[in-house]
Coordinates of C-alpha atoms and ligand atoms in Angstrom, one line a residue:
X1 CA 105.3 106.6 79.0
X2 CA 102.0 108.0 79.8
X3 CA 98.9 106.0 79.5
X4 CA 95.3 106.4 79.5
X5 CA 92.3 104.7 81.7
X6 CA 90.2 104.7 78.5
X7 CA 92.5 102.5 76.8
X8 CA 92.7 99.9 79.7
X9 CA 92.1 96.8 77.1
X10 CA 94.9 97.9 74.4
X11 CA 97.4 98.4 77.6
X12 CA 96.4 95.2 79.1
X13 CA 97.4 93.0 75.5
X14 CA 100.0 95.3 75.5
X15 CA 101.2 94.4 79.2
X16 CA 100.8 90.9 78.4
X17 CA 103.1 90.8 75.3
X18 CA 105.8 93.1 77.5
X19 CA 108.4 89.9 78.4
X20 CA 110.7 92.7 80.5
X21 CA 107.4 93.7 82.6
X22 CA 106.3 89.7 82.5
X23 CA 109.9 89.1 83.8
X24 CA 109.7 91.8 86.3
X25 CA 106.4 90.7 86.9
X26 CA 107.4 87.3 87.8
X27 CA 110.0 88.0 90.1
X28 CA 108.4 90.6 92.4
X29 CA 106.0 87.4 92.4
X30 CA 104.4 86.1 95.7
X31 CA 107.2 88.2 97.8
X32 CA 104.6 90.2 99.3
X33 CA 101.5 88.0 99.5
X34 CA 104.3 85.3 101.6
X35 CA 106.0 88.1 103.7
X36 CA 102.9 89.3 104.7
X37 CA 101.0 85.9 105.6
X38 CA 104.0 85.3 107.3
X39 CA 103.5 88.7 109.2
X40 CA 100.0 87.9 109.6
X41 CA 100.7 84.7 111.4
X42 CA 102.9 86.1 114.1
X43 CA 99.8 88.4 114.8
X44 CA 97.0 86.7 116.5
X45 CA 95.4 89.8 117.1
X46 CA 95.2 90.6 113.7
X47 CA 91.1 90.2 113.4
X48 CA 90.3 92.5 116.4
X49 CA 93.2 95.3 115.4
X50 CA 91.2 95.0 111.7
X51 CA 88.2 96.1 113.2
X52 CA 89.3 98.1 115.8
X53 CA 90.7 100.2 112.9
X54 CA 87.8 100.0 110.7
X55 CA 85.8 101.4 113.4
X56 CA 88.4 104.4 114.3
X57 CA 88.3 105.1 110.5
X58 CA 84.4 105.3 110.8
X59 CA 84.0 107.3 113.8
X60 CA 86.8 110.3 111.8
X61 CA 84.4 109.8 108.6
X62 CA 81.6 110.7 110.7
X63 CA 82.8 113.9 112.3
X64 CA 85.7 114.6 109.4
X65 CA 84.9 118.6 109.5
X66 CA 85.5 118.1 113.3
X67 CA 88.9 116.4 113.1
X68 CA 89.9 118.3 110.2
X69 CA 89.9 122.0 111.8
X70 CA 90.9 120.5 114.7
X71 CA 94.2 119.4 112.9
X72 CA 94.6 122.6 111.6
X73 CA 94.4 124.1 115.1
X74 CA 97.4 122.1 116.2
X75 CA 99.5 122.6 113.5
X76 CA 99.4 126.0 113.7
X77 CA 100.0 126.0 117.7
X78 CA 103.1 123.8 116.3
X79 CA 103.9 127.2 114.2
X80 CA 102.8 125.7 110.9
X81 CA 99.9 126.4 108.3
X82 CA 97.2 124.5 106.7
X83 CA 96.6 125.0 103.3
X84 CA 93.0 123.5 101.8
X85 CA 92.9 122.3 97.6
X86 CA 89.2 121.8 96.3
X87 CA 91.1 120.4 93.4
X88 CA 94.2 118.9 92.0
X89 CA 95.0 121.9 90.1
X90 CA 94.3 124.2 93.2
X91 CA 96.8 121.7 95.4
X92 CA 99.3 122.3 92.7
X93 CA 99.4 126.1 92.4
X94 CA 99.0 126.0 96.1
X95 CA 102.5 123.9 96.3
X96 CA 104.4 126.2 93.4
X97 CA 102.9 129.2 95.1
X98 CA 105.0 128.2 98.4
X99 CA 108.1 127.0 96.4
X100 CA 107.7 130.3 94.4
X101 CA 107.8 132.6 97.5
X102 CA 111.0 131.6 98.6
X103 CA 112.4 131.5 95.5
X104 CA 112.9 127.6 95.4
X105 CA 115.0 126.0 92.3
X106 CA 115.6 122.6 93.7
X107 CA 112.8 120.9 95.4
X108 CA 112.8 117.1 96.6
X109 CA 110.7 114.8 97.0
X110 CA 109.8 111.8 99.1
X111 CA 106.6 109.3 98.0
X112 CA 103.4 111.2 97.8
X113 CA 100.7 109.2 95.8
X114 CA 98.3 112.2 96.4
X115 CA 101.5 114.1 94.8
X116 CA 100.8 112.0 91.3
X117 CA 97.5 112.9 91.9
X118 CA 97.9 116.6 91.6
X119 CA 100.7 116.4 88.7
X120 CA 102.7 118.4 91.3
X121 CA 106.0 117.5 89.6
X122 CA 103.9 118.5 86.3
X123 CA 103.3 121.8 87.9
X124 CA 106.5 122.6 89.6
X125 CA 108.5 122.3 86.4
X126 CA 106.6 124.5 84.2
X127 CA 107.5 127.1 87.2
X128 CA 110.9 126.5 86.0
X129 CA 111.9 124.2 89.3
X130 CA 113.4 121.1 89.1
X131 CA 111.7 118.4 91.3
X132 CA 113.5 115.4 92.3
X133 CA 112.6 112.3 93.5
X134 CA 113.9 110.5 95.9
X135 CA 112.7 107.6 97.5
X136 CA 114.4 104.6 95.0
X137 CA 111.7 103.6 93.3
X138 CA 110.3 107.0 92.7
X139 CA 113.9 108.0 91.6
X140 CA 114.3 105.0 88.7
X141 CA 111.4 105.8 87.0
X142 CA 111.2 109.9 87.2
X143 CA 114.7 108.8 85.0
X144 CA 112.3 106.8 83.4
X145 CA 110.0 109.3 82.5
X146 CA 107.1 106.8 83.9
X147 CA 104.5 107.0 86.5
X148 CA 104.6 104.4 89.4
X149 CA 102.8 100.9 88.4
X150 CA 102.6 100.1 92.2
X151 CA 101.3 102.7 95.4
X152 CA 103.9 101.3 97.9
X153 CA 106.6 99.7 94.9
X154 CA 106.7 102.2 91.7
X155 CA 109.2 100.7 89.8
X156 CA 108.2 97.0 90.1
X157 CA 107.6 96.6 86.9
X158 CA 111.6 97.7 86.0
X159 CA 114.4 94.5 85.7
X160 CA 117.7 95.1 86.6
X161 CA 118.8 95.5 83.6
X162 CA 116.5 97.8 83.0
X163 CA 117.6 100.1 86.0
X164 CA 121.6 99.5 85.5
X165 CA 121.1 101.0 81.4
X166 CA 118.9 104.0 82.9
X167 CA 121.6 104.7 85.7
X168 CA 124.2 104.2 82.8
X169 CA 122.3 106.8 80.4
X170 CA 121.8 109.3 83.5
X171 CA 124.3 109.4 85.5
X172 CA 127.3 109.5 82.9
X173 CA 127.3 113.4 83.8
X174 CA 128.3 112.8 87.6
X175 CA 130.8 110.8 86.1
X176 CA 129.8 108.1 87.2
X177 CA 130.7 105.4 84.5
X178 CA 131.1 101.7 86.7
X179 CA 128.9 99.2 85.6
X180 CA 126.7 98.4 87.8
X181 CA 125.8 94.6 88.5
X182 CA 124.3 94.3 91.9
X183 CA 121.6 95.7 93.8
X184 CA 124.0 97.6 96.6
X185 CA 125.7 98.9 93.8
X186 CA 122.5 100.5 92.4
X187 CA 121.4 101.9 95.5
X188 CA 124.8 102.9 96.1
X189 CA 125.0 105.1 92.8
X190 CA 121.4 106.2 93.7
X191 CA 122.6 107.4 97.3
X192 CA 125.6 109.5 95.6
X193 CA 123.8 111.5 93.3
X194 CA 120.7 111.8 95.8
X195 CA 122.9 113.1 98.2
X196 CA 124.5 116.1 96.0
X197 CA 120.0 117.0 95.7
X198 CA 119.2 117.0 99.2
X199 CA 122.1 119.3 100.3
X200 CA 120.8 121.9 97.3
X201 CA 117.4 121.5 98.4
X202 CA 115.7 124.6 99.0
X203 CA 111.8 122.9 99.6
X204 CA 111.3 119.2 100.3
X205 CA 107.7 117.7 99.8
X206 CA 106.4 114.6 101.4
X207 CA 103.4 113.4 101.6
X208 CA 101.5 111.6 104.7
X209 CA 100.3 108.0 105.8
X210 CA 98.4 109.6 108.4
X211 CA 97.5 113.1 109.9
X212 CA 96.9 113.6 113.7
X213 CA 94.2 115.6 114.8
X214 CA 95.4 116.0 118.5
X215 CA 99.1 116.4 118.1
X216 CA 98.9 118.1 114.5
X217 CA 101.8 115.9 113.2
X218 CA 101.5 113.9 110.0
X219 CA 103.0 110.6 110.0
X220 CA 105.4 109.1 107.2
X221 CA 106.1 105.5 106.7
X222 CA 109.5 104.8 104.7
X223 CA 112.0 102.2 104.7
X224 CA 115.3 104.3 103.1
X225 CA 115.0 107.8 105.3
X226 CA 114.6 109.6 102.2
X227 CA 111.4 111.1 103.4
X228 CA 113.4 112.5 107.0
X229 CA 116.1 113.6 105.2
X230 CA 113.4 115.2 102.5
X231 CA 111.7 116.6 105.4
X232 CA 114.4 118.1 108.0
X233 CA 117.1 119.4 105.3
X234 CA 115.6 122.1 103.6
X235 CA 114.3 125.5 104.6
X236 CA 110.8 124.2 103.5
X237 CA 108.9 121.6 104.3
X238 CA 105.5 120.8 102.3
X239 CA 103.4 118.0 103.4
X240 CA 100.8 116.9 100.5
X241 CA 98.0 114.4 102.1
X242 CA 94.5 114.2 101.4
X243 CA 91.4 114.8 104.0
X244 CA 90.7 111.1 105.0
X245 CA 94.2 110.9 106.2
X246 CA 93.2 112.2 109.8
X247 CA 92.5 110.4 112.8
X248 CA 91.6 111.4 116.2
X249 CA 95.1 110.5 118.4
X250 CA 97.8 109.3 118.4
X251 CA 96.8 106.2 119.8
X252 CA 94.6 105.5 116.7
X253 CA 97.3 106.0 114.8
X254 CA 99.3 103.4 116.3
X255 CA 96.4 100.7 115.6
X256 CA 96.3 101.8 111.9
X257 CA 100.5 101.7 111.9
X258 CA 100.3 98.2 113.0
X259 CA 98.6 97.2 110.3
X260 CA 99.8 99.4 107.5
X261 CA 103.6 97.9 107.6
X262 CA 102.1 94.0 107.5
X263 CA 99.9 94.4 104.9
X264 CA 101.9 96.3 102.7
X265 CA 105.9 94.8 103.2
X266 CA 105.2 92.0 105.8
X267 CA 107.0 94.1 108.2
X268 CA 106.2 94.8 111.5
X269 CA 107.2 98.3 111.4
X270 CA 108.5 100.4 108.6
X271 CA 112.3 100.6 108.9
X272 CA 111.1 104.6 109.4
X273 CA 107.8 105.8 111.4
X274 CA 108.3 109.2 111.4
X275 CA 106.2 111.9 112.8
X276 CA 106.8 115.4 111.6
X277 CA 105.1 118.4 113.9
X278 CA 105.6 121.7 112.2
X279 CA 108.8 124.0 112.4
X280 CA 112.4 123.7 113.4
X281 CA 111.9 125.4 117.4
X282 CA 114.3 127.5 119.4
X283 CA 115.4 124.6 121.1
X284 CA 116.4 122.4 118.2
X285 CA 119.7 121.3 116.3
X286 CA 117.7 121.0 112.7
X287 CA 114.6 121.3 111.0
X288 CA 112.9 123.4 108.4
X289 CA 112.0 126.9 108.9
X290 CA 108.6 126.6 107.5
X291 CA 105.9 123.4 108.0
X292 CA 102.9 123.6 105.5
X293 CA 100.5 121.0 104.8
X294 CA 98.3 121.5 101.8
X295 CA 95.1 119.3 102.1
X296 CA 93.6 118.0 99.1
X297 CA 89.9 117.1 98.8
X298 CA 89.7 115.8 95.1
X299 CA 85.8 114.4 94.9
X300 CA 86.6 112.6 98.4
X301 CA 84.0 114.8 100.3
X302 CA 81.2 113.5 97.6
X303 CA 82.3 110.2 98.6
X304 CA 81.4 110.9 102.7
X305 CA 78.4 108.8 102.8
X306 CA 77.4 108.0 99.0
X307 CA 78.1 104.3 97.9
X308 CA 81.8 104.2 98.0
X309 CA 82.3 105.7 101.4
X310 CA 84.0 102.8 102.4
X311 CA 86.8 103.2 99.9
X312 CA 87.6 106.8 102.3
X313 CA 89.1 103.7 104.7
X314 CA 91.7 102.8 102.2
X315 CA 95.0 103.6 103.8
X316 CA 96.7 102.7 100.1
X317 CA 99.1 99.5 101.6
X318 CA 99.0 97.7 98.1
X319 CA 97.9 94.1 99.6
X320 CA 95.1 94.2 97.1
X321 CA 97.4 94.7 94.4
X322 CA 99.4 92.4 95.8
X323 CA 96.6 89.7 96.0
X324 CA 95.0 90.2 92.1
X325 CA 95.9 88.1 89.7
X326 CA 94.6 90.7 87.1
X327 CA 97.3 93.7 88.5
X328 CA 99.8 89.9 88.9
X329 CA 99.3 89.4 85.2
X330 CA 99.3 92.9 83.8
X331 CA 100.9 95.6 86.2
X332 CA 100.0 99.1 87.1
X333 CA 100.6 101.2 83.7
X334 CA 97.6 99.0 82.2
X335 CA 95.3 101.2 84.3
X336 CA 96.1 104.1 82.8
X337 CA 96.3 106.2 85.9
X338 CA 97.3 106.9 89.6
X339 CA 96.0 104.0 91.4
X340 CA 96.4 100.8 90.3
X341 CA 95.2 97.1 91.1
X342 CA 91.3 96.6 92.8
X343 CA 91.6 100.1 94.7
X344 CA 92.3 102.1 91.5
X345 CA 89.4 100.4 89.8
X346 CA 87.2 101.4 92.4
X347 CA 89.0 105.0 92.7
X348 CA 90.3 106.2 89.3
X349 CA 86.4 106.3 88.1
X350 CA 85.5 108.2 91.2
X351 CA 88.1 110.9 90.3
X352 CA 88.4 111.5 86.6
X353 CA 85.0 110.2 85.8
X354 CA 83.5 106.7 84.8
X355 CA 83.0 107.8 81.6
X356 CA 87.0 108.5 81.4
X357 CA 87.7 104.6 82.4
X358 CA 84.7 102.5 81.8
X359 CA 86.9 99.2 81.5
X360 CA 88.3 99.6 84.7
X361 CA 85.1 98.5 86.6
X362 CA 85.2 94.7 84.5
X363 CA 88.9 94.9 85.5
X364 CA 88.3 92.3 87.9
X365 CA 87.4 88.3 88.0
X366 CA 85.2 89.4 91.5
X367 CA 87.5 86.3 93.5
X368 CA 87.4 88.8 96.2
X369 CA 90.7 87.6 97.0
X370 CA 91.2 91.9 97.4
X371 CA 88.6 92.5 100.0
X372 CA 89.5 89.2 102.0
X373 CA 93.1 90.7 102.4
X374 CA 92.0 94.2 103.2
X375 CA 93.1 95.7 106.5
X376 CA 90.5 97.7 106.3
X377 CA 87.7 95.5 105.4
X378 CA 86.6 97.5 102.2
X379 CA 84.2 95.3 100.6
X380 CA 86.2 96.2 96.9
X381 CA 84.5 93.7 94.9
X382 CA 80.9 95.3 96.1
X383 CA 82.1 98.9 95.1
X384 CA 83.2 97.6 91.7
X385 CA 80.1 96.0 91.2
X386 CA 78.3 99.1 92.0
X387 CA 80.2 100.6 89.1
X388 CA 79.1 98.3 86.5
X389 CA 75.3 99.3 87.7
X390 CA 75.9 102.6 87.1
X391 CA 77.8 101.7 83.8
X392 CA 74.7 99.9 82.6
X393 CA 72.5 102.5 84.0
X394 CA 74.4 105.3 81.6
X395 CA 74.1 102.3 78.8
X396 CA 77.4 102.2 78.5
X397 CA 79.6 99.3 77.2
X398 CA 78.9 97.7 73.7
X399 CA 75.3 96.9 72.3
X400 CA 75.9 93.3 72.1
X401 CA 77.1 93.5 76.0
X402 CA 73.8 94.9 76.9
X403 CA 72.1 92.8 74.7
X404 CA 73.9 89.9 76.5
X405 CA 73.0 91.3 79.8
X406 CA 69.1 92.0 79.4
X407 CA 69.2 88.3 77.6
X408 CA 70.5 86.8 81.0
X409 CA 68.7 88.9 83.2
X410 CA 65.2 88.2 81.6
X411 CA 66.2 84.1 81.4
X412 CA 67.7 84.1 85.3
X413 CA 64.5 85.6 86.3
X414 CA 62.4 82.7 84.8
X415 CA 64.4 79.5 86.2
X416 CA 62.2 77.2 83.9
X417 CA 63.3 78.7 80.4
X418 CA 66.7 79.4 82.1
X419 CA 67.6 75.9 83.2
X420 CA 66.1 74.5 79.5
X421 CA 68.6 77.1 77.8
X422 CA 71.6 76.3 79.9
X423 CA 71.1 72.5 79.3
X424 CA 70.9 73.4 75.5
X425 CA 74.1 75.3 75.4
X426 CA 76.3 72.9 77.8
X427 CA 74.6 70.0 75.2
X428 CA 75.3 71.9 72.3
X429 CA 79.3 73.2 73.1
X430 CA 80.4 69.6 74.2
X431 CA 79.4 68.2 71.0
X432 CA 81.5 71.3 69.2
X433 CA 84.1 70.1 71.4
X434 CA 84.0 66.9 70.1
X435 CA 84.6 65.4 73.1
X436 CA 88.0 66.9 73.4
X437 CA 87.2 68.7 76.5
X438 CA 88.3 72.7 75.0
X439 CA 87.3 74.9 72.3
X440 CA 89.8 76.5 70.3
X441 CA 87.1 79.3 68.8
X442 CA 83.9 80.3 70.2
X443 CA 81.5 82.9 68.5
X444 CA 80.9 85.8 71.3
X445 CA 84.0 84.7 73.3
X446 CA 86.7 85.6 71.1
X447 CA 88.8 87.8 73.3
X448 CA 88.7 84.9 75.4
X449 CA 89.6 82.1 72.7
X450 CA 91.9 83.8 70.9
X451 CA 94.7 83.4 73.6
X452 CA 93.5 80.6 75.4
X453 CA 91.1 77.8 75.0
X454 CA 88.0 77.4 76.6
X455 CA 87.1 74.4 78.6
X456 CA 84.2 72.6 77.3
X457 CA 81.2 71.9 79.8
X458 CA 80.5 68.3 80.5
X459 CA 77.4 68.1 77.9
X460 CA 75.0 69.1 80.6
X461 CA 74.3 71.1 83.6
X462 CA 75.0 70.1 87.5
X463 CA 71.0 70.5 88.0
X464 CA 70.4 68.5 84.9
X465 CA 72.6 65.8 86.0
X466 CA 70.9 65.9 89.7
X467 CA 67.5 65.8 88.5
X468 CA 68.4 62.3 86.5
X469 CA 70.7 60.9 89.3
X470 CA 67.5 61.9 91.5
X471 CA 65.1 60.3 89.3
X472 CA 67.0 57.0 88.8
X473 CA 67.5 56.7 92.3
X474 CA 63.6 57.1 93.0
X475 CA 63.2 54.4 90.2
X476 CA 65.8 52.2 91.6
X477 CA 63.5 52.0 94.6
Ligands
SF4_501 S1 91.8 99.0 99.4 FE1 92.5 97.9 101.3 S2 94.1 96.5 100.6 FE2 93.8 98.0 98.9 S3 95.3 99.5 99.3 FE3 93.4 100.2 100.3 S4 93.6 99.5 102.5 FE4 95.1 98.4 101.2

């Protein structure tokens, strides 16, 4: 199922009518939002490690180029190579130019978001290779034929059900025919067949949390070991991550790790921290020949100082997915793209164009429950707002939206006429109402009446109501 950011309305009805994804929906629930308060709790520190690593992630910003080359450095002192992508199609031949020179037919793979980013699986296949994925989630829907509809969960959105018929339609040609009723015995069947890929392996790509300027290592967070075993089995290892990943030390690292696991899984630590440092050497048991890491830029260098620079902090845990009730009540696929929830909003437009996902931006009811839960303080509702200016600048959106807006914008800025207007509207929908407190239909409003009704106002405004308490208290006097 592929979907498109320009059709963000149609897929959210859509979403909203699914019962299997509402079901899913419903049960992946609060786990995360209560796991990680949880986490949160135990962490006193949590406020000072928050800023500690906003201000790391600053100082790399500001002297990127610096850390950057410096990265490369290292890696190649480890005996690897550094390979540097202007685009997603550049990262992808880059990636099939490396399988293709050692002649690679099986490839695996462990999470890489940047990955879906560059369609490497996409890319690798019309090569002729066959890519396989093989973290769980990552795993049920490539059967699926799906991208992820969470960063740090893909298959969220998949029941049970769901997963045991897929397994059942897939896996028929291992023979493996049990029915499968549990979770262990879906991970079990999972682990069989996965295990049968990573021996055949001849590349394995993974992609990276964080890269290490002064060690040249990049980190991986995982909590199955797909990504060491992706990493250390085969002759290859291909490391996709894009620029912002770096930070000075490993130190900094360490602050950023802290906060990564909690905000994402309510785990301290990922059941798997592992930092990989370029080739197999003399001295050890395993390893892959060959360490490359292919650095993707992918408009993030326009973003180095411009209005959404802060978004370059986002170290992609999911809390603000997690958090909004808008991703809660429709999923990822709605989106139409990559990135999902408050920090696809604010991405996807960055990378395939506003133009190419103007709904995204309105996406959003602006709670700010998303920037209050971010690790790394990114003020999301302020860089989505910023995207609506730049929507109304390019005039997008319908007529009778910008009509709407210049109406309000010309009455808020005369508070006389405004406060007369709003009086006559709250006056005039509570006697629609007929003092039943809701309207069923609403001229103007009908997206939101036609699925829900809307609550009537009182029959006049707060101010309105102030100014006559106000007066009858001066005349009770
Ligand atoms: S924007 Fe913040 S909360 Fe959302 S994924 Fe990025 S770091 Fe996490």
């Amino acid at each position: 199922m592929k979907s498109s950011s320009r059709a963000f309305s149609a897929n959210a009805e859509k979403a909203m009518l699914d019962t299997q994804l509402q079901r899913a929906l419903n049960k992946a629930g609060s786990g995360f939002i209560d796991k990680r308060r949880a986490a949160l709790d135990a962490l006193p520190e949590f406020e000072a490690l928050r800023d500690t690593a906003k201000a790391i992630k600053e100082h790399t910003l500001s002297h990127l180029d610096e850390y950057l080359v410096h990265f490369e450095q290292q890696v190649m002192a480890n005996g690897g190579q550094v390979h540097w992508a202007r685009t997603p199609a550049e990262a992808a031949n880059l990636v099939v130019e490396l399988c293709r020179a050692v002649g690679a037919q099986h490839v695996t793979k462990g999470k890489t978001m940047v990955g879906e980013e560059i369609g490497v699986n996409e890319a690798l296949q019309q090569a002729g290779m066959t890519p396989i994925e093989t973290d769980l989630g990552e795993y049920i829907i490539q059967l699926a034929d799906e991208p992820p509809s969470h960063i740090i969960a893909p298959a969220i959105h998949k029941t049970r059900e769901q997963i045991t018929a897929l397994f059942k339609q897939h896996h028929e040609r291992y023979g493996l025919t049990k029915p499968l009723e549990t979770i262990p015995e879906i991970v079990n069947e999972a682990r069989q067949v996965l295990r049968q890929e990573f021996l055949q392996a001849d590349v394995g790509i993974t992609g990276a949390n964080l890269l290490i300027a002064e060690t040249g290592s990049t980190v991986l967070v995982t909590n199955e070991g797909n990504g060491d075993l992706t990493a250390s089995l085969p002759r290859v290892h291909i490391v996709i991550a894009s620029i912002e990943k770096v930070v000075p030390t490993l130190e900094d690292a360490t602050v950023i790790l802290r906060l990564l696991a909690r905000s994402a899984t309510g785990q301290e630590i990922t059941s798997y921290t592992s930092f990989f440092s370029g080739p197999k050497r003399d001295t050890d048991l395993d390893g892959p020949e060959a360490f490359h890491v292919v650095l993707v830029d992918n408009g993030r260098t326009e973003m180095l100082g411009n209005d959404y620079h802060p978004m370059l902090r986002c170290i992609h845990c999911g809390a603000c997915l997690n958090h909004c009730p808008v991703y809660s009540a429709i999923g990822g696929h709605a989106y139409g793209w990559v990135y999902p929830g408050p920090m696809g909003s604010v991405l996807t437009p960055l990378m395939i164009g506003l133009q190419q996902a103007p709904d995204l931006p309105q996406a959003s009811s602006l709670c700010g429950r998303c920037a209050e839960v971010c690790p790394m303080s990114i003020p999301l509702p302020d860089l989505l707002r910023q995207h609506r200016f730049r929507l109304h600048a390019q005039h997008s959106g319908s007529l009778l939206t910008r009509l709407t807006l210049g109406a309000w914008a010309w009455l808020a800025r005369r508070p006389a006429i405004y406060h007369w207007t709003m009086n006559t509207i709250s006056g005039v929908l509570h006697r629609l109402s007929r003092k039943r407190g809701r309207l069923h239909r609403l001229p103007f409003a009908s997206p939101w009446t036609r699925s829900r009704d809307f609550p009537a106002p009182q029959g006049e405004t707060f101010m309105s109501a102030w100014a006559k308490k106000s007066r009858q208290q001066g005349g009770d006097k």
